[in-house]
Coordinates of C-alpha atoms in Angstrom, one line a residue:
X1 CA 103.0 69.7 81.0
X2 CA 105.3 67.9 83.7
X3 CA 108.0 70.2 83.8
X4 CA 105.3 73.4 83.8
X5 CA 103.3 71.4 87.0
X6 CA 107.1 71.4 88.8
X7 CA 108.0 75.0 87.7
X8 CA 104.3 76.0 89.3
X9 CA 104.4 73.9 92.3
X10 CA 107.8 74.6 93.2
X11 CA 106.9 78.1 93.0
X12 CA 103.8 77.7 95.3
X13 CA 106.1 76.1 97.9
X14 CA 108.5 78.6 97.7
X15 CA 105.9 81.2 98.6
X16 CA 104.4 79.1 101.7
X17 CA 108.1 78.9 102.6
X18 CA 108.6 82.7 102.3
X19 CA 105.4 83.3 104.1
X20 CA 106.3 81.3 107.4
X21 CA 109.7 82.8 107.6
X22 CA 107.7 86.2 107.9
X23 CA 106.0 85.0 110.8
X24 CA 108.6 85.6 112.7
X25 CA 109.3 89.2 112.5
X26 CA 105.2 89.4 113.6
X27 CA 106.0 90.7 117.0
X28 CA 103.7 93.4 117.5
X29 CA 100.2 94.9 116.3
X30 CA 102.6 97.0 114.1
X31 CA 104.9 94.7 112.4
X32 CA 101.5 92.0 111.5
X33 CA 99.7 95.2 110.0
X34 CA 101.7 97.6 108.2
X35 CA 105.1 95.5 108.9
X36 CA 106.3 97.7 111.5
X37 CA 106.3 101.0 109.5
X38 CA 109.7 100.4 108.0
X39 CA 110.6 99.8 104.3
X40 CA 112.9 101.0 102.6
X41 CA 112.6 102.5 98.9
X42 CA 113.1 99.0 97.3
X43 CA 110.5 96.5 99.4
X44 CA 108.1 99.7 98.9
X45 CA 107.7 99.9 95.5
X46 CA 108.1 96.3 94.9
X47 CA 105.0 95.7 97.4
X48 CA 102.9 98.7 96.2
X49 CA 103.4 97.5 92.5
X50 CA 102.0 94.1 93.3
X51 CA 99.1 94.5 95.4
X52 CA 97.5 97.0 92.6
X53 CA 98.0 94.7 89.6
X54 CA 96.2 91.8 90.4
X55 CA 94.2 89.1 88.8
X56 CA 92.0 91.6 87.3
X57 CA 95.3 93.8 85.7
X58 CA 96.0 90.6 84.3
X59 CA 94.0 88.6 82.9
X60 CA 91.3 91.5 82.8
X61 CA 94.1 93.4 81.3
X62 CA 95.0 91.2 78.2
X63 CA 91.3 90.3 77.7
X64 CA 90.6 94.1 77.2
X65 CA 93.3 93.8 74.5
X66 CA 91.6 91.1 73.1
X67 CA 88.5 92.7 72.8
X68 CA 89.5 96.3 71.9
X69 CA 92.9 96.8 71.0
X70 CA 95.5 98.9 72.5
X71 CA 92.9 101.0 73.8
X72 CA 91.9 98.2 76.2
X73 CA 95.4 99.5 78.0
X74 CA 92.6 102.1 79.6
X75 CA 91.7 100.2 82.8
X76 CA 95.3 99.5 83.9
X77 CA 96.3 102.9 83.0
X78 CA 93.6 104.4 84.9
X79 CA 95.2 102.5 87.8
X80 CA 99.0 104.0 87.3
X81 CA 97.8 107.4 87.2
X82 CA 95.7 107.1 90.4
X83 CA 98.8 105.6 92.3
X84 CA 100.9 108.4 90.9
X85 CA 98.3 111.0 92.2
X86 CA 98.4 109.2 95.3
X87 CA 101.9 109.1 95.2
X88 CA 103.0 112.7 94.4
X89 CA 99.9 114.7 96.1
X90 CA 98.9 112.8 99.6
X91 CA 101.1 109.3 100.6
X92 CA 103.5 112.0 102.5
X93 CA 100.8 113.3 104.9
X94 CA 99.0 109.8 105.0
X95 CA 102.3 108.4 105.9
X96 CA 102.5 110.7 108.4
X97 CA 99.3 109.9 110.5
X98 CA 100.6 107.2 111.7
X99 CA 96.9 105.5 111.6
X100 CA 95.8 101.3 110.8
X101 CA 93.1 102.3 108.3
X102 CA 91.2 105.0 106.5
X103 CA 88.8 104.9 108.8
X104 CA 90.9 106.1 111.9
X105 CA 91.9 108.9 109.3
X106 CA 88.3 109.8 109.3
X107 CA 88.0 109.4 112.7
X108 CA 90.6 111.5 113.4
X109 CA 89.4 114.9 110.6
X110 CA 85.9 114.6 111.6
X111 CA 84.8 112.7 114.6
X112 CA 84.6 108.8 115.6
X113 CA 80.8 108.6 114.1
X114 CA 82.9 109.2 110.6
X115 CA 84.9 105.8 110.5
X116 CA 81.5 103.5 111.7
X117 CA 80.0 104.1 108.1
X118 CA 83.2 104.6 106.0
X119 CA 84.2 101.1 108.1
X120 CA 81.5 99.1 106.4
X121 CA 81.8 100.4 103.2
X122 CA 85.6 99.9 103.1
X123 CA 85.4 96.7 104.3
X124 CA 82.7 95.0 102.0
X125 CA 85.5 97.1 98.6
X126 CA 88.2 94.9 100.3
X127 CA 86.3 91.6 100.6
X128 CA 85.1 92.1 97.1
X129 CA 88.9 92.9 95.4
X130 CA 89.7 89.0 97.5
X131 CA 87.1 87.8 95.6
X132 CA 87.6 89.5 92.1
X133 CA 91.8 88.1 92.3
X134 CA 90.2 84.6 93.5
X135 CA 88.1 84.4 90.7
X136 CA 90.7 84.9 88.6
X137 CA 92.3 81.6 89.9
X138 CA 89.7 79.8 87.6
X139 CA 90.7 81.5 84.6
X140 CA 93.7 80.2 84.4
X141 CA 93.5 76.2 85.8
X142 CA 89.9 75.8 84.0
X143 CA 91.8 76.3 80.6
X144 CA 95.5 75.2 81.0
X145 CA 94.4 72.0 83.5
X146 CA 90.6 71.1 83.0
X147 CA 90.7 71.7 87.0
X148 CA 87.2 72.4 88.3
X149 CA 86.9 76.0 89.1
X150 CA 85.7 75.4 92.9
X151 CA 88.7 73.1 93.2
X152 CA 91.3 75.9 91.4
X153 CA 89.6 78.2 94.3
X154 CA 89.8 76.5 97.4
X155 CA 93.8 75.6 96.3
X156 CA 94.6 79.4 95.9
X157 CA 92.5 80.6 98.3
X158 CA 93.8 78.2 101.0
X159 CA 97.9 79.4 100.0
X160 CA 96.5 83.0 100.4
X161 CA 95.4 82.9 103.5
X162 CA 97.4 80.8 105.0
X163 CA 100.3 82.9 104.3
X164 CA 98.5 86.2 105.1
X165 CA 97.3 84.7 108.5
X166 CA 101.0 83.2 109.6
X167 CA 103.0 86.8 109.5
X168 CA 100.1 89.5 108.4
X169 CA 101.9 92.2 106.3
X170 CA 105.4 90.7 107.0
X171 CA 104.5 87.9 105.2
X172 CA 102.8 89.6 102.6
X173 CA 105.4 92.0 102.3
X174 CA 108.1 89.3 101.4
X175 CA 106.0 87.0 98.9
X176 CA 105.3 90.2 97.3
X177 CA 108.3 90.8 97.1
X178 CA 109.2 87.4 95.3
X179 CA 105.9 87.9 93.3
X180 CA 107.1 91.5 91.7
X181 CA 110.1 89.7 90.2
X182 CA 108.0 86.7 89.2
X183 CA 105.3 88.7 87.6
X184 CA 107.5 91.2 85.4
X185 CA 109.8 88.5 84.5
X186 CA 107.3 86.1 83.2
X187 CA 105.1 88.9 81.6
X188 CA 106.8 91.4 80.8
X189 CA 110.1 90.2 79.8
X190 CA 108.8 86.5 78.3
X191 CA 105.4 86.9 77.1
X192 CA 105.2 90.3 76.0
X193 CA 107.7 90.0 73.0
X194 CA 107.1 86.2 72.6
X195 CA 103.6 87.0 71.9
X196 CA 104.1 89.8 69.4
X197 CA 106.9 87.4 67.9
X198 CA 104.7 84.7 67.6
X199 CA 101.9 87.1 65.8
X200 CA 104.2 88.3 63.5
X201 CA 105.0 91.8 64.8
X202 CA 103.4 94.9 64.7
X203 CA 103.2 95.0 61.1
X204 CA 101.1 91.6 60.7
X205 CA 99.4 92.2 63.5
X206 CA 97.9 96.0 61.8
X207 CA 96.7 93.6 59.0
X208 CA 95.3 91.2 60.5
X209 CA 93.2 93.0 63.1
X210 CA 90.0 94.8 62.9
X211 CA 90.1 98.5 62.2
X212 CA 90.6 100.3 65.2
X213 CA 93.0 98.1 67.2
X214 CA 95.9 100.7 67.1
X215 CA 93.5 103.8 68.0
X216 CA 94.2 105.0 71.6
X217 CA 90.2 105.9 72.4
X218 CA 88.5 102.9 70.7
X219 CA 87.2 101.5 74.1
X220 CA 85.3 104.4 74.1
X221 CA 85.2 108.2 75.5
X222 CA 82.9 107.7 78.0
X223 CA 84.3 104.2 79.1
X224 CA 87.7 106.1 79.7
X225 CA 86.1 108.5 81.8
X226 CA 84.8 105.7 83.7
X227 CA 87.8 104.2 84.3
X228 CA 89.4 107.1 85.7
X229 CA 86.6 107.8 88.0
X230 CA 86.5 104.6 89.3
X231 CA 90.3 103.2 89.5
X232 CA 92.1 106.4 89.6
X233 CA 90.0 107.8 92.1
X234 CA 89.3 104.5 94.1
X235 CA 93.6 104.4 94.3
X236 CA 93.6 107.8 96.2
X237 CA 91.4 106.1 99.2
X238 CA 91.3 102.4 98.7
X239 CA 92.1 100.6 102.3
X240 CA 94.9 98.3 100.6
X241 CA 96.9 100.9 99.0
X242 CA 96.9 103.5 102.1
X243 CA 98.0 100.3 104.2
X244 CA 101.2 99.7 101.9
X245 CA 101.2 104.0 102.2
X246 CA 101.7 103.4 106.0
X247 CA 104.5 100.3 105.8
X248 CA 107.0 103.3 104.5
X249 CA 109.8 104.2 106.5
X250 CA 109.3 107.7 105.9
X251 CA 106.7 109.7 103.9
X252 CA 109.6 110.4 101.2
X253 CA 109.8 107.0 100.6
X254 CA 106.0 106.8 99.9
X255 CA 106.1 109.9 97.6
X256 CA 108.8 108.5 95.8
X257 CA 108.3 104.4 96.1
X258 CA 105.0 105.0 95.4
X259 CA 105.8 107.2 91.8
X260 CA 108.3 104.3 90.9
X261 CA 105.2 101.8 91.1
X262 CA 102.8 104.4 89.5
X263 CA 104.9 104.5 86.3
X264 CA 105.6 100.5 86.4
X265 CA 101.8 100.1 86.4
X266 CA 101.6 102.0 82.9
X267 CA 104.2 99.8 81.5
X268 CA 102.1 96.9 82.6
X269 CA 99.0 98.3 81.2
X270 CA 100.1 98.3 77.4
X271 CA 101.8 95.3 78.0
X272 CA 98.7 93.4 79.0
X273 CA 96.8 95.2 76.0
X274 CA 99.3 94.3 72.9
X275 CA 99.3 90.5 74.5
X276 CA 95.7 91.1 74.0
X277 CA 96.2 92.7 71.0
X278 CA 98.3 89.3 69.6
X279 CA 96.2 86.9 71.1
X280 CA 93.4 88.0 68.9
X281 CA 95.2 87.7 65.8
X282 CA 96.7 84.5 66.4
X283 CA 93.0 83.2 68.0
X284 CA 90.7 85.5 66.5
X285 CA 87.3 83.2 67.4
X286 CA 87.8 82.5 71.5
X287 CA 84.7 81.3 73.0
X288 CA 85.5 83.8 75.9
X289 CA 87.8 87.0 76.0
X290 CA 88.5 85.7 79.5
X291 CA 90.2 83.2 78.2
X292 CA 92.8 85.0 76.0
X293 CA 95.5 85.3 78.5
X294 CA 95.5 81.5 79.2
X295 CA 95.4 80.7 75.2
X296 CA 97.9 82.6 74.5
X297 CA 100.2 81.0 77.3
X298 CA 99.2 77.4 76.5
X299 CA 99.7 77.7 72.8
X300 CA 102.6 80.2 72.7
X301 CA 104.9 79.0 75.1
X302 CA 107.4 76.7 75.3
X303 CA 107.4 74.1 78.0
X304 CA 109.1 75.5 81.5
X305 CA 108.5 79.0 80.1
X306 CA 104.8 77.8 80.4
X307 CA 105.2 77.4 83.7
X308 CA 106.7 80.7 85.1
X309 CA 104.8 82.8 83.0
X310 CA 101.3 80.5 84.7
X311 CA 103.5 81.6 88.2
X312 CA 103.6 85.3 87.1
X313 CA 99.9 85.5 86.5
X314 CA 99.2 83.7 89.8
X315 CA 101.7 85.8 91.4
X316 CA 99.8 88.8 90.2
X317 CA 96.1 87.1 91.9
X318 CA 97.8 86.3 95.1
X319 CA 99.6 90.2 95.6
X320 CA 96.0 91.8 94.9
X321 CA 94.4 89.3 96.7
X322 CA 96.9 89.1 100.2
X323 CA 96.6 92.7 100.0
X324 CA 92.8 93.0 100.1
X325 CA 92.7 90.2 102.3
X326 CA 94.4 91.8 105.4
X327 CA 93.1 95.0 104.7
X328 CA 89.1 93.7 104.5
X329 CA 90.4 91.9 108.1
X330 CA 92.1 94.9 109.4
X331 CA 88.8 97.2 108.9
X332 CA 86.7 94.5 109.7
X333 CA 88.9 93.4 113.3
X334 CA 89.8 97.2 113.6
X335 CA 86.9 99.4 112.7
X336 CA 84.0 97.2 113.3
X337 CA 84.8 94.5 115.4
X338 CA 86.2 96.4 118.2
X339 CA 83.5 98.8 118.3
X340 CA 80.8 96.2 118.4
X341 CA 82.5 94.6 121.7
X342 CA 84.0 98.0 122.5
X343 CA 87.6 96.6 122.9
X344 CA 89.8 99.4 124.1
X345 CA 92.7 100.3 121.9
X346 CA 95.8 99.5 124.5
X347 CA 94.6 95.6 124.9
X348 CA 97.3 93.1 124.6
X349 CA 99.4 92.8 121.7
X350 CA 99.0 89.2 121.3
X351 CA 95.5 89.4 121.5
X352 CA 95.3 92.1 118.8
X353 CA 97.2 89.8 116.7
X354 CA 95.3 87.1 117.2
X355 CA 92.3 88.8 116.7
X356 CA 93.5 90.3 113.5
X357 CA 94.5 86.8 112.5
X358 CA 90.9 84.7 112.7
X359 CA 89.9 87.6 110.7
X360 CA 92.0 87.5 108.0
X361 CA 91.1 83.0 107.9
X362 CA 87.3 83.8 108.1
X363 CA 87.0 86.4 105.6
X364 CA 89.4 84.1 103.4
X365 CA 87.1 81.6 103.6
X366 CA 84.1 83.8 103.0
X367 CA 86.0 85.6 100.1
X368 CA 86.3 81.4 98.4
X369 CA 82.8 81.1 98.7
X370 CA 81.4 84.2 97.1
X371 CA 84.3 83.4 94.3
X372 CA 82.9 80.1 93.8
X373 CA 79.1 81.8 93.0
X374 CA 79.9 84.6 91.0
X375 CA 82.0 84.9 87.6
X376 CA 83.5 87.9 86.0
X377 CA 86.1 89.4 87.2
X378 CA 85.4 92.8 85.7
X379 CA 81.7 92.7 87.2
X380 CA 83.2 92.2 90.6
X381 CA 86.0 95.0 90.7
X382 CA 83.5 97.4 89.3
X383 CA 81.1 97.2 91.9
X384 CA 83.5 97.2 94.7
X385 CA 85.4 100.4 92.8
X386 CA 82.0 102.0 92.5
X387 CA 80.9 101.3 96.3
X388 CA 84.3 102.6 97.3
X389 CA 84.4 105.7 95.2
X390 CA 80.6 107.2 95.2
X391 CA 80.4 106.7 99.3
X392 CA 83.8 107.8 100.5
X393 CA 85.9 109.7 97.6
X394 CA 84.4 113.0 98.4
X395 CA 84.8 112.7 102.2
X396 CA 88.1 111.7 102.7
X397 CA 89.6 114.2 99.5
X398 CA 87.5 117.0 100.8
X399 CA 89.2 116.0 104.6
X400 CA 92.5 116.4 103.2
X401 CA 92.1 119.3 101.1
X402 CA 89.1 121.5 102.5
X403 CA 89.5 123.2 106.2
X404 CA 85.5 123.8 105.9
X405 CA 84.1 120.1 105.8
X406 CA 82.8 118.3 108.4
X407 CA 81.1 115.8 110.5
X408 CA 77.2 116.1 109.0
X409 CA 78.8 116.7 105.6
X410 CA 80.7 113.7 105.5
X411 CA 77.8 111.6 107.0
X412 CA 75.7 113.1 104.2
X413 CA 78.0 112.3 101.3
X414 CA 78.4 109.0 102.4
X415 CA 74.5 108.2 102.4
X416 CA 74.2 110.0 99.7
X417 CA 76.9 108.7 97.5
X418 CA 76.7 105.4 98.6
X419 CA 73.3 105.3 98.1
X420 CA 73.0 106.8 94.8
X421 CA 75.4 104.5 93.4
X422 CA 73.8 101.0 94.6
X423 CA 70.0 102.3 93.7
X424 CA 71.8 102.9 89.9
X425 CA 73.6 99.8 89.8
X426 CA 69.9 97.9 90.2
X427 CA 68.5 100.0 87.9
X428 CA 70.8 100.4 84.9
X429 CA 73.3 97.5 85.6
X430 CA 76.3 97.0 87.6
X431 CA 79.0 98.1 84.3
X432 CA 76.5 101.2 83.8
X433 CA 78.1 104.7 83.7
X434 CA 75.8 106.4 85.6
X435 CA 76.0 105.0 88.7
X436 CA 79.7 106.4 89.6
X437 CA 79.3 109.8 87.6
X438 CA 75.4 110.6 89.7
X439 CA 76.9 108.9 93.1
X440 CA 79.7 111.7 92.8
X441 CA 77.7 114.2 92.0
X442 CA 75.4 113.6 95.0
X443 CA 78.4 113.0 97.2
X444 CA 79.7 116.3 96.4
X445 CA 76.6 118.1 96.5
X446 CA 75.5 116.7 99.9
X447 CA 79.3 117.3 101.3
X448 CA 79.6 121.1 100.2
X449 CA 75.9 121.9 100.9
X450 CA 75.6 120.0 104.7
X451 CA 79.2 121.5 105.7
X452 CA 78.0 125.2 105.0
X453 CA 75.1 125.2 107.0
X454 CA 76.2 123.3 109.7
X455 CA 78.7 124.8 112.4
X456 CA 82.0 124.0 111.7
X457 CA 84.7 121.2 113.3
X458 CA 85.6 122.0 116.9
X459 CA 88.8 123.9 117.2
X460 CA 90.4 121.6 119.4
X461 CA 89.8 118.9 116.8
X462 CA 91.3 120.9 114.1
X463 CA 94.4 121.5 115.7
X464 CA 94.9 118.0 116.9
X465 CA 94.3 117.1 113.3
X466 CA 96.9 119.4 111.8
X467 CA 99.7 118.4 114.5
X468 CA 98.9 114.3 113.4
X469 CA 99.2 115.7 110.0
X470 CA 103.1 117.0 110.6
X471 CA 103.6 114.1 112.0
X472 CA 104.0 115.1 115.5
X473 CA 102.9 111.8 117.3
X474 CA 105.2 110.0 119.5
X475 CA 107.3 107.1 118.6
X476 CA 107.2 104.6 120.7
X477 CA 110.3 102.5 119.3
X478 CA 112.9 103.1 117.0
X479 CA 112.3 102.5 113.1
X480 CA 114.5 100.1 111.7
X481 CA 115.6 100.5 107.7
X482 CA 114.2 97.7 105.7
X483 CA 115.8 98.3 102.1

């Protein structure tokens, strides 16, 4: 395992290295959180298809595989049609606002009271995606290295933020980048066909699995439908993919960057499930399905390859988790923060920066700890997705799309929503069904019924909303290309 230890560590370093270089182009409130609002077509889809496969793509990917067969693909895939929904339907006029955070867009449609609420709710989804890709940190090191998991935390964690902190978005922009290549290289173009190679291809593989593997809906119906509610949905309005929406250049480049990714992301997804899908007929008797990604690795791989592939699925935790990690500090610093010591918006630039930088470190730190008590990855990501979808789908969709909502109807979806979904998830369990398809019901109903029998938004707020819309804000510098 020498040469695997050197291949990882190196590739650790080189990804502290790219993160400090980064600080430097951290000038301005801008460039430390959505990197001054200037990718090109390239960094964009690179970045976008990173932060959204994470730990939980991975390893939660292949052990769906594992479990299920090429139906366990469903998760992932969920996750590749939401970003293409996001992609060819909203990124352009989200791009377009010119806003921090989801919030502000809320702020913005239906009043300030909007973004207090949708701020808290968006901020504990981000903290909980940190701790979901932290988690799976442990996955990996407690099988390959007998490394205790509290130990494999605190090491990841403490590269994650500290690169996140030195150049904010810059930094995580460019160790993204290096992380896309990383990622597909050691996954998809190493362990993908080395796996099925190794199982004896397709054909063996049909024997020696249980019936069903090869079916398309053998996860289940109603799981599907789950999936889509919760990941394609929770892509349309999640805080970390509308910040990487507002690093674009211009809004084409989000439409079409962002449609790139989407399709990448389904390529990933049946990768992950036919790794799966191998794993379990090579190792048909795993203690854990957890553990099927870092079996297969340790026992399929040749020394050195070892190593990059162990890179790529770290690379995949750190994107996810670098993501959520300044976009859980930017709400936080941004949306809840300033309003509780009712900071003004034009306060020094430095000071902003600073600000948003103790908050990326103490919500890092926080994010290790809840990592180190809690232990499925799945678990985790479903609860966050389901916070995130039943209290603010409805209101921000129906803000975009219908000129009739408002103020007291988003309010009441959110407590509704949001409500509905938690009391479920105590009743019936956090993987339960019920709690996303009732907390979108009552969103809805509480949305459409509040908004028609309360006046409707001011005039004057319309308009302004519109014109921020068509992207008729001032620019206060010029835009520089970034590939």
């Amino acid at each position: 395992m020498t040469v695997d230890y050197f291949v990882m560590a190196a590739y650790l370093l080189g990804i502290i290295g790219v993160g400090w270089w980064g600080k430097r182009r951290a000038a301005s409130k801008s460039d430390f959180l959505v990197a001054g609002r200037r990718l090109g077509p390239l960094m964009y889809t690179g970045t976008m298809a990173a932060v959204v496969l994470g730990g939980a793509s991975t390893i939660g990917g292949v052990r769906l595989g594992y479990t299920y067969g090429i139906s366990g693909a469903a998760m992932v895939f969920a996750i590749g049609l939401g970003l293409l929904a996001l992609s060819v339907f909203f990124s352009a006029r989200i791009a377009r606002l010119k806003v921090y955070t989801v919030a502000e867009m809320l702020s913005l449609r239906y009043g300030d009271t909007a973004a207090v609420i949708s701020g808290v709710v968006m901020w504990i989804y981000t903290l909980m995606l940190v701790v979901t890709s932290t988690i799976a940190y442990a996955s990996v090191f407690d099988v390959l290295f007998d490394v205790p998991r509290w130990v494999a935390i605190v090491i990841g964690g403490t590269i994650v933020v500290g690169y996140s902190a030195l150049g904010g978005m810059w930094s995580i922009t460019l160790t993204d980048m290096v992380q896309f290549v990383v990622k597909s290289l050691g996954v998809l173009v190493l362990l993908l066909p080395i796996a099925v190679v190794r199982a004896g291809g397709f054909a063996e593989m049909a024997d020696k699995l249980p019936d069903g593997y090869f079916s398309p809906t053998s996860i289940g119906g109603q799981t599907i439908v789950t999936f889509v509610l919760i990941y394609t949905f929770g892509m349309l309005i999640g805080q970390d993919i509308w910040q990487r929406v507002f690093t674009a250049r211009s809004d084409k480049v989000a439409s079409w960057g962002g449609t790139v990714a989407g399709v990448y992301c389904l390529v990933y997804a049946l990768a992950g499930a036919v790794i799966g899908m191998a794993t379990k007929s090579l190792y048909p008797r795993l203690a854990s399905a957890d553990d099927a990604f870092a079996t297969i690795v340790r026992h399929a791989l040749p020394t050195g390859v070892r190593g990059l592939v162990l890179a790529a699925a770290l690379s995949a935790m750190m994107s996810t988790a670098s993501g959520a990690l300044i976009a859980s500090a930017t709400v936080a610093d941004n949306d809840i923060w300033a309003r509780l010591r009712r900071r003004t918006a034009t306060g020094p630039q430095d000071d902003e920066i600073a600000s948003n930088r103790l908050a990326i470190v103490v919500l890092g730190v926080a994010a290790m700890g809840i990592a180190c008590a809690l232990g499925d990855v799945i678990e985790a990501l479903t609860v966050a997705y389901n916070l995130l979808v039943g209290g603010l789908l409805v209101p921000i969709l129906g803000g975009l799309v219908w000129k009739r909502g408002n103020l007291p109807g988003a309010m009441a979806s959110m407590i509704a929503g949001g409500t509905t979904v938690i009391v479920l998830m105590v009743t019936d369990g956090l993987l339960a069904n019920e709690p996303i398809y009732y907390g979108l019901l009552a969103g809805l109903v509480a949305y459409v019924a509040v908004s028609l029998l309360t006046k409707p938004t001011e005039e004057a707020v319309v308009q302004a909303w519109h014109r921020r819309l068509a992207g008729e804000q001032a620019v206060t510098a010029p835009e520089l290309s970034v590939v």
